[in-house]
Amino acid sequence: MIHIGVLGGGQLGRMLALAGYPLGLQFIFFEPAEEAPAEHLADRIVGDFDDHQKLQELTDQVDVVTYEFENVPVSAARFVAERRPVYPPAAALEVSQDRLIEKTFFERLEIPTPPFVAVDSLDHLKRAVQQIGLPAVLKTRRMGYDGKGQEILRSAADVDAAWQRLTGTPLLLEGFVAFQRELSILAVRSRNGEKAFYCLVENEHRQGILRLSRAPAADVPAALQAQAQRYATAILEQLDYVGVLAIELFEVGGRLLANEMAPRVHNSGHWSIEGAETSQFENHLRAILDLPLGPTATIGHSTMFNLIGTLPDAAAVLAVPGAHLHLYGKTTRPARKLGHVTVRADDIETLNRRVAEMRRVLGAGNE
Amino acid sequence: MIHIGVLGGGQLGRMLALAGYPLGLQFIFFEPAEEAPAEHLADRIVGDFDDHQKLQELTDQVDVVTYEFENVPVSAARFVAERRPVYPPAAALEVSQDRLIEKTFFERLEIPTPPFVAVDSLDHLKRAVQQIGLPAVLKTRRMGYDGKGQEILRSAADVDAAWQRLTGTPLLLEGFVAFQRELSILAVRSRNGEKAFYCLVENEHRQGILRLSRAPAADVPAALQAQAQRYATAILEQLDYVGVLAIELFEVGGRLLANEMAPRVHNSGHWSIEGAETSQFENHLRAILDLPLGPTATIGHSTMFNLIGTLPDAAAVLAVPGAHLHLYGKTTRPARKLGHVTVRADDIETLNRRVAEMRRVLGAGNE
């Protein structure tokens, strides 16, 4: 029996375990929080990421380690990697945890990004604004997620206030991109170098939080899919990456700019549980175990809705044909991802009808 | 959070839990054996089915109870039903646990069966053989499964030996049916009476154990599917049934004879995890929770292979496109169901190619 250690015990870990049990795997989650979505369906060690004794306890019990949370301290990943194989490699965490390192890394691989400048003082910021122009987005270099740690600068009058709100940690100013749409690609690479790619997915965010993903994205020319796969391939190979990698992209004038990457299974890939021949969760596990990757082909068309802050009536959701409910077992809290619903259909017309119905069910909170 | 108690902790329970976590459910399994496929992914009470204190411990912790093993003693189900709702109803257990009661029940509902006669002595058996003719099958009325408790009588010379092997428990003689093929139907009825049916599935047994299921069965006229649904409807309504019901059928000369029923999710429905819009496991849970049933439509074509006694090389299985591996976490033992593989494809030609490939991978043991 192969035992997988997972750093983090959130919904991504929960869905990894659900995909892994059929492969005969067992899971041990390492998670600082007392309450964790993965807690009821696998063993768990409650510990802080700097508690080497607890981390040792994990590595003693498992064959391979992965993570489901990209803010796992690199030092924890390195400590574990000295004892057991860790996939994706700790270097991927290092790159993705700092927006400046990440964007510089993209640049080095000739992956286009929005313009960006590091900002260390108000003076710097003012010079950066002149260089990049407005609107622009001031972001913390580290620990930003779900729209946290970001301020949009629309006019020069916003600069001081934004600086006041974010100062105290290294910052980055990015050009505000008037994109046509937000896309993402999920790629996976196994230990022996086999690679597979899912279709480009179209994402809608509100208040910085992903609300909806459509898979496949509509009207994607083959060249655009190929461009996304080239970006992903460059990253996978540069990092000797193993596992699922997500890249968030902006489509601007027919080309793709890389916004950020996540070295893990990703919210914009949840549709793959029902909407692809092999889910991102199963392919992540296959990759880190050096098993053949499964087909990433879509099965019909899917739209995934995140359930944020409040839960809809389960019966009403399940009354929509082709609706698949995924709850994470979390307590309700504003702006918290509590679950998701994927609506699937064989053809886009049927999907559109079902999606319209689902929007009525989810109402203002989650539509 | 809704807690589901499950009597039995085998692979069917394991797959129920895997289908139930996304619905936000929690599970407690009640199982006499120390080792159980469901053990790592949910809480468990180890106890005998006649241990009322342990059963009480279960009912104290759950909202609703189901079972995944049809030989749960009816007395245990009734004890639990006095404390918590139990679905399917205990009456369904009573019917399915005794082949004589079951066949008499079918007869009463005008569901045709092979000819049958109860047998209580060697004299009875000899008269029954004259009445029904040979070949015939002598079966124990109770506790038979996977081909156990059965003797085929091909000539009069077999009668005494078969009697010697099975005597000591009530028996039944059934006419041996020269069927064209074995089919099964899975039906589901929810607490509010909503019903749904999966397509007829074609099954292949060897040494009394299910080896392979094809979904949908090839060349099924609408009238045959309708006939199976009529049988299922009669049973569901007569028993005020709630949950998934499986009926094994023989196709003979264009009509269906009922062989037996199982008041639970069923091995011949495992294909539905990938091959139907909603799996049998999820629909069973929806039914017992009075949630709307999900669509039972097939997604392409599927063939399920049981993994019996030995396990194939996982990497070789997963290298076949569209292959989905399901291991049950059991120790290897001859004739034991250790897992299954479902191969799915959008069209039958692709499926046939993949199935041929899978047969080569599984080899003599499991093909």
XYZ file of C-alpha atoms in Angstrom:
734
model
C 0.000 0.000 0.000
C 1.492 3.345 -1.044
C 1.135 6.163 1.493
C 0.987 9.739 0.247
C 1.826 12.603 2.572
C 0.059 15.850 1.739
C 1.163 19.235 3.096
C -2.113 21.088 3.630
C -5.519 19.609 4.389
C -7.935 21.837 2.506
C -10.445 21.025 -0.212
C -7.730 20.355 -2.763
C -6.307 17.694 -0.472
C -9.765 16.297 0.127
C -10.348 15.919 -3.600
C -6.873 14.397 -4.059
C -7.766 11.720 -1.514
C -11.131 11.042 -3.166
C -9.292 10.516 -6.454
C -6.555 8.458 -4.822
C -8.503 5.851 -2.899
C -9.616 4.090 -6.094
C -5.923 3.786 -7.022
C -5.396 1.930 -3.743
C -3.506 4.804 -2.098
C -3.600 5.947 1.508
C -3.206 9.515 2.665
C -1.810 11.372 5.640
C -2.460 15.100 5.725
C -0.218 17.597 7.505
C -2.185 20.698 8.410
C -1.812 23.424 11.040
C -5.549 24.126 11.387
C -7.663 22.062 13.758
C -10.541 21.985 11.283
C -9.686 20.802 7.804
C -11.774 19.581 4.853
C -9.574 16.484 4.507
C -9.878 15.510 8.156
C -12.734 12.998 8.059
C -11.560 10.952 5.169
C -7.907 10.307 5.983
C -5.333 10.295 8.759
C -3.974 13.657 9.768
C -1.098 15.218 11.677
C -1.926 18.608 13.169
C 1.299 20.594 13.213
C 2.951 23.823 12.156
C 5.077 23.846 9.054
C 8.165 24.752 11.123
C 7.709 21.840 13.537
C 10.448 19.503 12.346
C 9.501 16.784 14.791
C 5.969 16.646 13.425
C 7.230 16.818 9.839
C 9.540 13.917 10.635
C 6.534 12.022 11.970
C 4.896 12.530 8.569
C 7.892 11.451 6.500
C 8.338 8.333 8.644
C 4.888 7.144 7.575
C 4.755 7.957 3.878
C 6.421 7.016 0.604
C 6.067 10.297 -1.260
C 4.959 13.808 -0.340
C 3.021 16.432 -2.252
C 1.335 19.698 -1.285
C -2.033 21.227 -1.956
C -1.307 24.738 -0.686
C 1.256 26.942 -2.408
C 2.162 28.921 0.690
C 3.761 25.911 2.372
C 7.104 27.357 3.552
C 9.899 26.366 1.207
C 11.945 25.411 4.283
C 9.318 22.822 5.235
C 9.296 21.386 1.723
C 13.104 21.218 1.749
C 13.173 19.525 5.169
C 10.738 16.911 3.887
C 12.592 16.543 0.567
C 15.751 15.472 2.428
C 13.766 12.491 3.730
C 11.230 11.594 1.043
C 10.599 12.557 -2.582
C 8.548 15.777 -2.738
C 6.585 16.636 -5.880
C 6.256 19.236 -7.317
C 9.859 20.271 -6.513
C 10.386 22.872 -3.792
C 11.808 25.210 -6.444
C 8.311 25.532 -7.892
C 7.079 26.778 -4.523
C 9.899 29.285 -4.382
C 9.004 30.693 -7.787
C 5.272 30.863 -7.214
C 5.419 32.343 -3.704
C 6.990 35.611 -4.826
C 5.359 37.543 -7.662
C 8.643 39.247 -8.563
C 10.573 35.983 -8.794
C 7.669 34.444 -10.681
C 7.374 37.198 -13.281
C 11.155 37.347 -13.696
C 11.127 33.583 -14.182
C 8.425 33.907 -16.874
C 10.455 36.635 -18.557
C 13.558 34.469 -18.580
C 11.556 31.704 -20.316
C 10.282 34.259 -22.865
C 6.746 33.914 -21.576
C 5.128 37.346 -21.975
C 3.648 38.975 -18.862
C 2.055 42.316 -18.038
C 4.758 44.951 -17.398
C 6.027 44.831 -13.815
C 8.442 46.693 -11.534
C 9.560 45.926 -7.995
C 8.627 48.634 -5.494
C 10.469 49.257 -2.220
C 9.484 52.823 -1.305
C 6.887 55.447 -2.104
C 9.431 57.113 -4.362
C 9.969 53.886 -6.215
C 6.249 53.473 -6.565
C 5.860 56.935 -8.072
C 8.646 56.272 -10.565
C 7.120 52.870 -11.354
C 3.750 54.494 -12.035
C 5.400 56.829 -14.510
C 7.200 53.953 -16.167
C 4.210 51.592 -16.429
C 1.379 54.104 -16.624
C -2.080 53.931 -15.102
C -4.222 52.066 -14.407
C -1.879 49.686 -12.644
C -2.081 47.177 -9.805
C 0.039 47.358 -6.677
C 0.509 43.903 -5.223
C 2.336 42.341 -2.315
C 5.083 40.100 -3.632
C 4.139 37.298 -1.220
C 1.057 35.660 0.340
C -1.525 37.195 -1.970
C -4.448 34.979 -2.963
C -8.140 35.349 -3.794
C -7.649 39.066 -4.469
C -6.016 39.805 -1.116
C -2.951 42.046 -1.039
C -3.879 44.029 -4.162
C -4.818 47.647 -4.813
C -5.838 49.030 -8.169
C -4.388 52.457 -8.984
C -6.696 54.229 -11.386
C -5.338 57.769 -11.012
C -2.327 59.456 -9.441
C -4.560 60.313 -6.473
C -4.747 56.603 -5.546
C -0.999 56.154 -5.190
C -0.471 57.363 -1.617
C -3.484 55.533 -0.182
C -2.542 52.262 -1.871
C 1.019 52.614 -0.578
C -0.265 53.194 2.939
C -2.488 50.122 2.779
C 0.153 47.703 1.492
C 3.459 49.054 2.786
C 5.455 46.958 5.240
C 6.128 44.091 2.858
C 7.907 43.960 -0.530
C 5.646 45.135 -3.328
C 5.331 44.960 -7.077
C 3.580 47.285 -9.488
C 2.011 45.651 -12.514
C 0.436 47.191 -15.572
C -3.341 46.799 -15.550
C -4.153 44.657 -18.531
C -7.370 45.360 -20.413
C -7.745 41.705 -21.259
C -10.504 40.203 -23.400
C -10.799 37.317 -20.980
C -9.018 35.331 -18.315
C -7.968 31.837 -19.261
C -6.010 29.131 -17.517
C -4.258 25.985 -18.556
C -3.625 22.909 -16.465
C -0.605 20.884 -17.413
C 0.820 17.751 -15.864
C 4.227 16.130 -16.065
C 5.138 12.767 -14.603
C 8.391 11.606 -13.045
C 9.510 10.068 -16.337
C 8.865 13.321 -18.221
C 5.537 12.385 -19.846
C 3.394 15.514 -20.293
C -0.292 16.148 -20.826
C -2.380 19.298 -21.110
C -6.015 20.079 -20.465
C -7.938 22.422 -22.721
C -7.790 26.161 -22.081
C -10.452 27.116 -19.563
C -12.214 30.481 -19.336
C -12.453 31.951 -15.838
C -14.528 34.703 -14.291
C -13.349 36.379 -11.105
C -15.242 38.795 -8.884
C -13.574 40.636 -6.016
C -10.465 38.680 -6.850
C -12.109 35.300 -6.258
C -12.728 32.761 -8.991
C -16.480 32.459 -9.511
C -16.888 30.387 -12.628
C -14.866 28.306 -15.089
C -15.967 27.155 -18.536
C -14.293 24.116 -20.041
C -13.410 24.153 -22.801
C -13.187 27.939 -23.268
C -15.239 29.013 -26.279
C -13.630 29.860 -29.618
C -10.059 28.879 -28.874
C -7.998 28.708 -32.072
C -5.512 25.821 -32.159
C -2.699 28.374 -32.154
C -3.839 29.815 -28.811
C -4.006 26.368 -27.192
C -0.553 25.655 -28.635
C 0.804 28.927 -27.226
C -0.466 28.040 -23.738
C 1.064 24.571 -24.014
C 4.399 26.082 -25.067
C 4.424 28.307 -21.976
C 3.522 25.357 -19.768
C 6.143 23.129 -21.367
C 8.877 25.716 -20.792
C 7.972 25.954 -17.090
C 7.587 22.194 -16.577
C 10.954 21.480 -18.139
C 12.839 24.358 -16.553
C 11.742 23.236 -13.076
C 11.974 19.476 -13.781
C 8.408 19.690 -12.585
C 6.322 16.689 -11.468
C 2.568 16.935 -10.897
C -0.176 19.297 -12.020
C 0.726 22.919 -12.754
C -1.832 25.666 -13.326
C -1.055 28.867 -15.227
C -3.449 31.799 -15.160
C -3.386 33.785 -18.369
C -4.838 36.955 -19.852
C -5.979 36.884 -23.470
C -5.141 40.245 -25.032
C -5.460 40.878 -28.755
C -5.188 37.216 -29.648
C -2.148 36.458 -27.503
C -1.619 35.198 -23.986
C 0.109 36.954 -21.095
C 1.013 34.899 -18.041
C -0.481 36.275 -14.846
C 0.607 33.677 -12.308
C 1.223 30.006 -11.790
C 0.155 27.611 -9.052
C 2.307 24.527 -8.434
C -0.631 22.318 -7.528
C -4.088 21.194 -8.565
C -6.184 24.281 -9.140
C -9.694 25.600 -8.679
C -10.011 26.216 -12.424
C -9.507 22.466 -12.973
C -12.316 21.180 -10.758
C -14.565 20.702 -13.805
C -12.214 17.871 -14.846
C -13.739 15.540 -12.215
C -16.785 15.060 -14.431
C -15.777 16.937 -17.573
C -12.549 15.157 -18.536
C -11.656 11.528 -19.022
C -9.128 11.803 -16.166
C -9.444 14.440 -13.452
C -6.623 16.816 -12.527
C -6.548 15.123 -9.109
C -6.016 11.642 -10.503
C -3.433 12.858 -13.003
C -1.524 14.669 -10.259
C -1.329 11.388 -8.327
C -0.417 9.393 -11.417
C 2.368 11.902 -12.148
C 3.967 11.814 -8.702
C 3.769 7.996 -8.612
C 5.309 7.649 -12.072
C 2.196 5.966 -13.443
C 1.061 6.619 -17.019
C -0.958 9.824 -17.310
C -4.626 9.476 -18.197
C -6.301 11.131 -21.186
C -7.105 14.798 -20.578
C -9.775 14.965 -23.297
C -12.972 16.740 -22.321
C -16.232 14.816 -22.050
C -18.772 17.252 -23.413
C -18.917 20.776 -22.004
C -18.742 21.885 -18.392
C -19.251 24.995 -16.324
C -18.040 25.120 -12.746
C -19.512 27.535 -10.194
C -17.705 28.174 -6.931
C -19.905 28.299 -3.843
C -18.607 31.303 -1.927
C -19.649 32.318 1.552
C -23.089 30.706 1.564
C -24.424 27.338 0.509
C -27.369 26.932 -1.848
C -30.181 24.453 -1.258
C -28.658 21.074 -2.144
C -31.940 19.667 -3.453
C -32.411 22.617 -5.813
C -28.859 22.243 -7.129
C -29.239 18.502 -7.671
C -32.560 18.980 -9.464
C -30.670 20.583 -12.342
C -29.790 17.748 -14.761
C -26.045 17.177 -15.105
C -25.294 19.093 -11.894
C -22.570 17.680 -9.674
C -22.315 19.085 -6.169
C -19.018 19.162 -4.290
C -19.084 20.343 -0.707
C -15.882 20.719 1.285
C -17.274 20.216 4.792
C -16.263 23.733 5.903
C -18.082 26.046 8.260
C -19.750 28.961 6.512
C -17.851 32.271 6.469
C -18.073 35.270 4.123
C -15.865 35.018 0.999
C -14.910 31.438 1.901
C -14.874 28.737 -0.798
C -17.327 26.225 0.638
C -17.800 24.020 -2.375
C -18.406 24.016 -6.086
C -20.972 22.791 -8.582
C -20.059 21.491 -12.009
C -22.773 21.383 -14.630
C -21.949 19.073 -17.533
C -23.721 18.295 -20.801
C -22.831 16.536 -24.008
C -23.412 19.638 -26.137
C -23.076 23.365 -25.547
C -26.768 24.190 -26.175
C -27.891 21.787 -23.452
C -25.161 23.100 -21.186
C -26.257 26.699 -21.690
C -29.837 25.792 -20.726
C -28.659 23.973 -17.624
C -26.296 26.784 -16.666
C -29.134 29.303 -16.920
C -31.163 27.084 -14.601
C -28.242 26.776 -12.190
C -27.816 30.559 -12.084
C -31.421 30.864 -10.943
C -30.821 28.246 -8.240
C -27.607 29.797 -6.976
C -29.097 33.284 -6.938
C -27.198 36.460 -6.211
C -24.745 34.919 -3.770
C -23.050 32.520 -6.089
C -24.097 33.292 -9.627
C -23.661 17.666 8.538
C -25.667 14.519 7.744
C -24.232 11.272 9.093
C -24.954 8.037 7.254
C -24.643 4.706 9.037
C -23.749 1.805 6.776
C -24.188 -1.835 7.780
C -21.223 -3.587 6.192
C -17.822 -2.114 5.384
C -16.837 -3.782 2.127
C -16.014 -2.290 -1.263
C -19.610 -1.249 -1.867
C -19.504 0.796 1.315
C -16.151 2.226 0.338
C -17.528 3.402 -2.988
C -20.650 4.791 -1.305
C -18.438 6.937 0.913
C -16.351 8.128 -2.037
C -19.588 9.210 -3.737
C -20.978 10.728 -0.564
C -18.173 13.002 0.583
C -18.751 15.441 -2.298
C -22.366 15.712 -1.122
C -21.050 16.827 2.264
C -21.998 13.583 4.012
C -20.153 11.737 6.732
C -20.107 7.990 7.173
C -19.891 5.484 9.984
C -19.511 1.859 8.973
C -20.657 -1.058 11.090
C -18.697 -4.166 10.217
C -17.824 -7.387 12.050
C -14.484 -7.955 10.291
C -11.334 -6.287 11.635
C -10.127 -5.556 8.115
C -12.575 -3.738 5.864
C -12.206 -1.835 2.581
C -14.108 1.132 4.050
C -11.910 1.392 7.142
C -9.359 4.009 6.122
C -11.757 6.541 4.704
C -14.429 6.796 7.404
C -15.206 6.068 11.034
C -16.060 2.509 11.865
C -17.641 0.447 14.610
C -16.365 -3.121 14.753
C -19.222 -5.260 16.037
C -21.364 -8.296 15.342
C -24.779 -7.783 13.828
C -26.430 -9.266 16.929
C -24.639 -6.902 19.314
C -27.458 -4.509 20.195
C -25.248 -2.300 22.316
C -22.903 -1.706 19.382
C -25.829 -1.195 17.013
C -27.230 1.346 19.454
C -23.842 3.089 19.415
C -24.225 3.376 15.633
C -27.767 4.694 15.652
C -26.871 7.278 18.305
C -24.398 8.850 15.888
C -26.226 8.810 12.574
C -29.271 10.318 10.874
C -30.110 7.514 8.467
C -28.901 3.953 7.948
C -28.353 1.883 4.826
C -26.594 -1.405 4.120
C -24.137 -2.558 1.524
C -24.317 -6.306 2.233
C -27.519 -8.236 1.651
C -26.844 -10.839 4.306
C -27.179 -8.347 7.147
C -29.527 -10.206 9.549
C -33.067 -8.900 9.214
C -33.211 -8.717 13.022
C -30.304 -6.221 13.006
C -31.992 -4.098 10.346
C -35.239 -4.150 12.341
C -33.460 -3.206 15.575
C -31.871 -0.248 13.807
C -35.137 0.692 12.058
C -36.821 1.186 15.433
C -34.285 3.946 16.125
C -33.418 5.491 12.759
C -34.815 5.339 9.212
C -33.321 2.337 7.389
C -33.289 2.248 3.588
C -33.878 0.025 1.697
C -36.618 -1.352 3.993
C -35.825 -4.480 6.008
C -38.553 -6.305 4.031
C -36.303 -6.119 0.960
C -33.591 -7.953 2.908
C -36.089 -10.590 3.942
C -37.151 -11.211 0.359
C -33.664 -11.295 -1.105
C -32.083 -13.478 1.577
C -34.202 -16.515 0.784
C -34.365 -17.739 -2.805
C -37.742 -19.403 -2.224
C -39.338 -16.287 -0.769
C -37.704 -14.220 -3.521
C -38.932 -16.362 -6.416
C -42.397 -16.636 -4.859
C -42.408 -12.842 -4.513
C -41.467 -12.458 -8.200
C -44.232 -14.887 -9.146
C -46.795 -12.935 -7.145
C -45.789 -9.769 -9.038
C -46.142 -11.682 -12.337
C -42.425 -11.413 -12.990
C -41.459 -14.597 -14.842
C -38.687 -16.737 -13.335
C -37.108 -20.090 -14.145
C -39.272 -22.944 -12.764
C -38.525 -23.649 -9.088
C -39.555 -26.066 -6.348
C -38.649 -26.075 -2.647
C -36.744 -29.196 -1.599
C -36.685 -30.560 1.955
C -35.576 -34.170 1.485
C -33.902 -36.453 -1.048
C -37.349 -37.767 -1.982
C -38.584 -34.233 -2.570
C -35.526 -33.571 -4.697
C -36.165 -36.626 -6.855
C -39.793 -35.616 -7.388
C -38.673 -32.034 -8.132
C -36.219 -33.316 -10.753
C -39.041 -35.192 -12.468
C -41.262 -32.147 -12.341
C -38.697 -29.602 -13.601
C -36.517 -31.877 -15.743
C -32.748 -31.854 -16.199
C -30.447 -30.055 -16.319
C -31.433 -28.224 -13.148
C -29.663 -26.336 -10.364
C -29.900 -27.294 -6.708
C -29.351 -24.222 -4.531
C -29.344 -23.392 -0.854
C -32.225 -21.062 -0.101
C -30.023 -18.781 1.999
C -26.493 -17.323 2.066
C -25.537 -18.229 -1.487
C -23.396 -15.717 -3.368
C -20.677 -15.697 -6.015
C -21.677 -19.221 -7.087
C -21.416 -20.725 -3.601
C -24.170 -23.078 -2.422
C -25.075 -24.319 -5.906
C -24.815 -27.662 -7.666
C -25.713 -28.278 -11.292
C -27.567 -31.536 -11.931
C -26.897 -32.647 -15.487
C -28.076 -36.255 -15.209
C -29.972 -38.401 -12.715
C -26.587 -39.724 -11.538
C -25.725 -36.266 -10.084
C -28.746 -36.110 -7.797
C -27.471 -38.054 -4.771
C -24.026 -36.402 -4.732
C -25.519 -32.905 -4.983
C -27.929 -33.699 -2.173
C -25.072 -34.920 0.013
C -23.061 -31.759 -0.648
C -25.840 -29.284 0.126
C -28.108 -31.056 2.640
C -28.453 -29.603 6.136
C -30.053 -26.346 5.047
C -33.308 -25.619 3.151
C -32.875 -26.063 -0.594
C -34.501 -25.118 -3.852
C -34.377 -26.803 -7.241
C -34.463 -24.501 -10.239
C -34.757 -25.307 -13.911
C -31.473 -24.714 -15.727
C -32.160 -21.945 -18.200
C -30.391 -22.088 -21.555
C -30.272 -18.312 -21.695
C -28.920 -16.257 -24.585
C -27.264 -13.921 -22.129
C -27.309 -12.610 -18.580
C -28.491 -9.058 -18.130
C -29.132 -6.885 -15.129
C -30.969 -3.691 -14.450
C -30.277 -1.148 -11.751
C -33.239 0.853 -10.592
C -33.481 3.517 -7.926
C -36.411 4.950 -6.023
C -36.248 7.887 -3.662
C -38.187 8.525 -0.461
C -40.728 10.635 -2.316
C -41.323 7.886 -4.883
C -39.250 9.319 -7.753
C -37.824 6.487 -9.855
C -34.955 6.162 -12.311
C -33.502 3.262 -14.263
C -30.100 2.567 -15.728
C -29.738 0.841 -19.073
C -29.744 -2.949 -19.231
C -26.226 -4.244 -18.689
C -24.801 -7.485 -20.083
C -22.898 -9.617 -17.582
C -20.494 -12.526 -17.905
C -19.973 -14.864 -14.981
C -17.355 -17.578 -14.586
C -17.417 -20.075 -11.728
C -20.421 -18.167 -10.444
C -18.494 -14.893 -10.087
C -19.219 -11.814 -12.168
C -16.239 -11.197 -14.442
C -17.364 -8.499 -16.832
C -20.240 -6.075 -17.445
C -20.972 -4.193 -20.654
C -22.995 -1.008 -20.420
C -25.165 -0.521 -22.283
C -25.826 -4.135 -23.334
C -25.660 -4.451 -27.122
C -28.792 -4.689 -29.254
C -31.427 -4.082 -26.613
C -34.823 -3.375 -28.203
C -36.831 -0.689 -26.422
C -39.401 -3.335 -25.501
C -36.792 -5.362 -23.591
C -35.617 -2.310 -21.610
C -39.283 -1.499 -20.908
C -39.920 -5.055 -19.717
C -37.002 -4.841 -17.266
C -38.251 -1.477 -16.007
C -41.734 -2.918 -15.491
C -40.315 -5.729 -13.357
C -38.240 -3.246 -11.361
C -41.174 -0.887 -10.910
C -43.376 -3.686 -9.565
C -40.725 -4.639 -6.972
C -39.913 -1.041 -5.982
C -43.559 -0.214 -5.419
C -44.545 -3.454 -3.728
C -41.756 -2.998 -1.147
C -42.095 0.802 -0.856
C -38.439 0.545 -1.718
C -35.902 3.361 -1.235
C -32.404 3.195 -2.718
C -30.757 1.276 -5.538
C -32.123 -2.153 -6.432
C -30.370 -4.580 -8.783
C -32.197 -7.364 -10.625
C -30.273 -10.114 -12.390
C -32.089 -11.390 -15.444
C -31.787 -14.095 -18.073
C -32.644 -13.248 -21.662
C -34.351 -16.254 -23.231
C -36.036 -16.100 -26.614
C -36.486 -12.348 -26.494
C -37.966 -12.192 -22.992
C -36.545 -11.728 -19.528
C -36.670 -14.134 -16.593
C -35.770 -12.804 -13.165
C -32.935 -14.738 -11.525
C -32.427 -12.763 -8.332
C -32.468 -9.298 -6.838
C -30.013 -7.465 -4.596
C -31.368 -4.694 -2.345
C -28.247 -2.553 -2.645
C -25.745 -1.063 -5.032
C -24.410 -3.845 -7.217
C -21.241 -5.044 -8.887
C -22.924 -4.867 -12.299
C -23.407 -1.118 -11.739
C -19.789 -0.164 -11.054
C -19.396 1.047 -14.655
C -21.767 3.904 -13.744
C -18.981 5.731 -11.847
C -17.471 6.816 -15.164
C -20.052 5.584 -17.659
C -23.209 7.336 -16.446
C -24.044 10.935 -15.653
C -24.749 9.943 -12.034
C -23.237 6.824 -10.470
C -25.314 4.158 -8.746
C -23.558 5.112 -5.501
C -24.513 8.767 -5.680
C -28.081 7.954 -6.707
C -28.429 5.513 -3.804
C -27.425 8.307 -1.428
C -29.662 10.843 -3.135
C -32.570 8.387 -2.844
C -32.179 7.687 0.877
C -31.750 11.404 1.623
C -34.818 12.372 -0.406
C -32.740 14.462 -2.792
C -33.636 14.625 -6.497
C -32.238 11.660 -8.416
C -29.516 12.369 -10.953
C -29.703 11.475 -14.651
C -28.903 7.802 -15.305
C -28.019 8.332 -18.974
C -24.872 6.586 -20.155
C -21.821 8.597 -21.205
C -20.477 6.625 -24.133
C -19.839 2.904 -23.750
C -18.203 1.082 -20.862
C -16.901 -2.349 -20.037
C -16.124 -3.264 -16.442
C -13.704 -6.077 -15.556
C -13.619 -7.470 -12.041
C -10.158 -8.107 -10.610
C -10.497 -11.499 -8.956
C -7.849 -13.160 -6.783
C -4.807 -11.393 -8.213
C -3.996 -7.808 -9.094
C -2.647 -6.744 -12.463
C 0.209 -4.281 -12.905
C -1.368 -0.881 -12.185
C 0.874 0.959 -14.656
C -0.086 -1.415 -17.468
C -3.794 -0.998 -16.669
C -3.530 2.794 -16.566
C -1.623 2.888 -19.848
C -4.823 1.807 -21.622
C -6.651 5.010 -22.620
C -9.992 5.425 -20.877
C -9.107 2.852 -18.201
C -10.243 3.625 -14.665
C -8.744 1.516 -11.887
C -10.622 0.868 -8.657
C -8.788 -1.022 -5.940
C -10.552 -1.983 -2.731
C -7.546 -2.138 -0.395
C -8.052 -5.856 0.333
C -5.427 -8.505 0.905
C -5.051 -10.888 -2.006
C -6.905 -14.225 -1.763
C -8.081 -16.646 -4.468
C -11.538 -15.893 -5.877
C -11.700 -12.624 -3.912
C -12.953 -9.440 -5.592
C -9.955 -7.140 -5.118
C -10.978 -4.345 -7.421
C -12.338 -3.545 -10.844
C -11.346 -1.698 -13.989
C -13.806 0.229 -16.116
C -12.805 1.025 -19.677
C -14.852 3.830 -21.216
C -14.964 5.349 -24.681
C -17.247 7.683 -26.563
C -18.030 5.115 -29.263
C -18.221 1.335 -29.358
C -15.431 0.850 -31.925
C -12.931 2.708 -29.739
C -14.178 0.819 -26.715
C -13.712 -2.536 -28.429
C -10.099 -1.662 -29.267
C -9.414 -0.561 -25.696
C -11.128 -3.631 -24.259
C -8.960 -5.895 -26.439
C -5.912 -4.068 -25.094
C -7.161 -4.425 -21.516
C -7.699 -8.161 -21.967
C -4.050 -8.490 -22.928
C -3.012 -6.528 -19.835
C -5.222 -8.466 -17.454
C -4.142 -11.817 -18.905
C -5.578 -15.182 -18.012
C -6.378 -14.341 -14.389
C -8.861 -11.594 -14.964
C -9.786 -11.554 -18.614
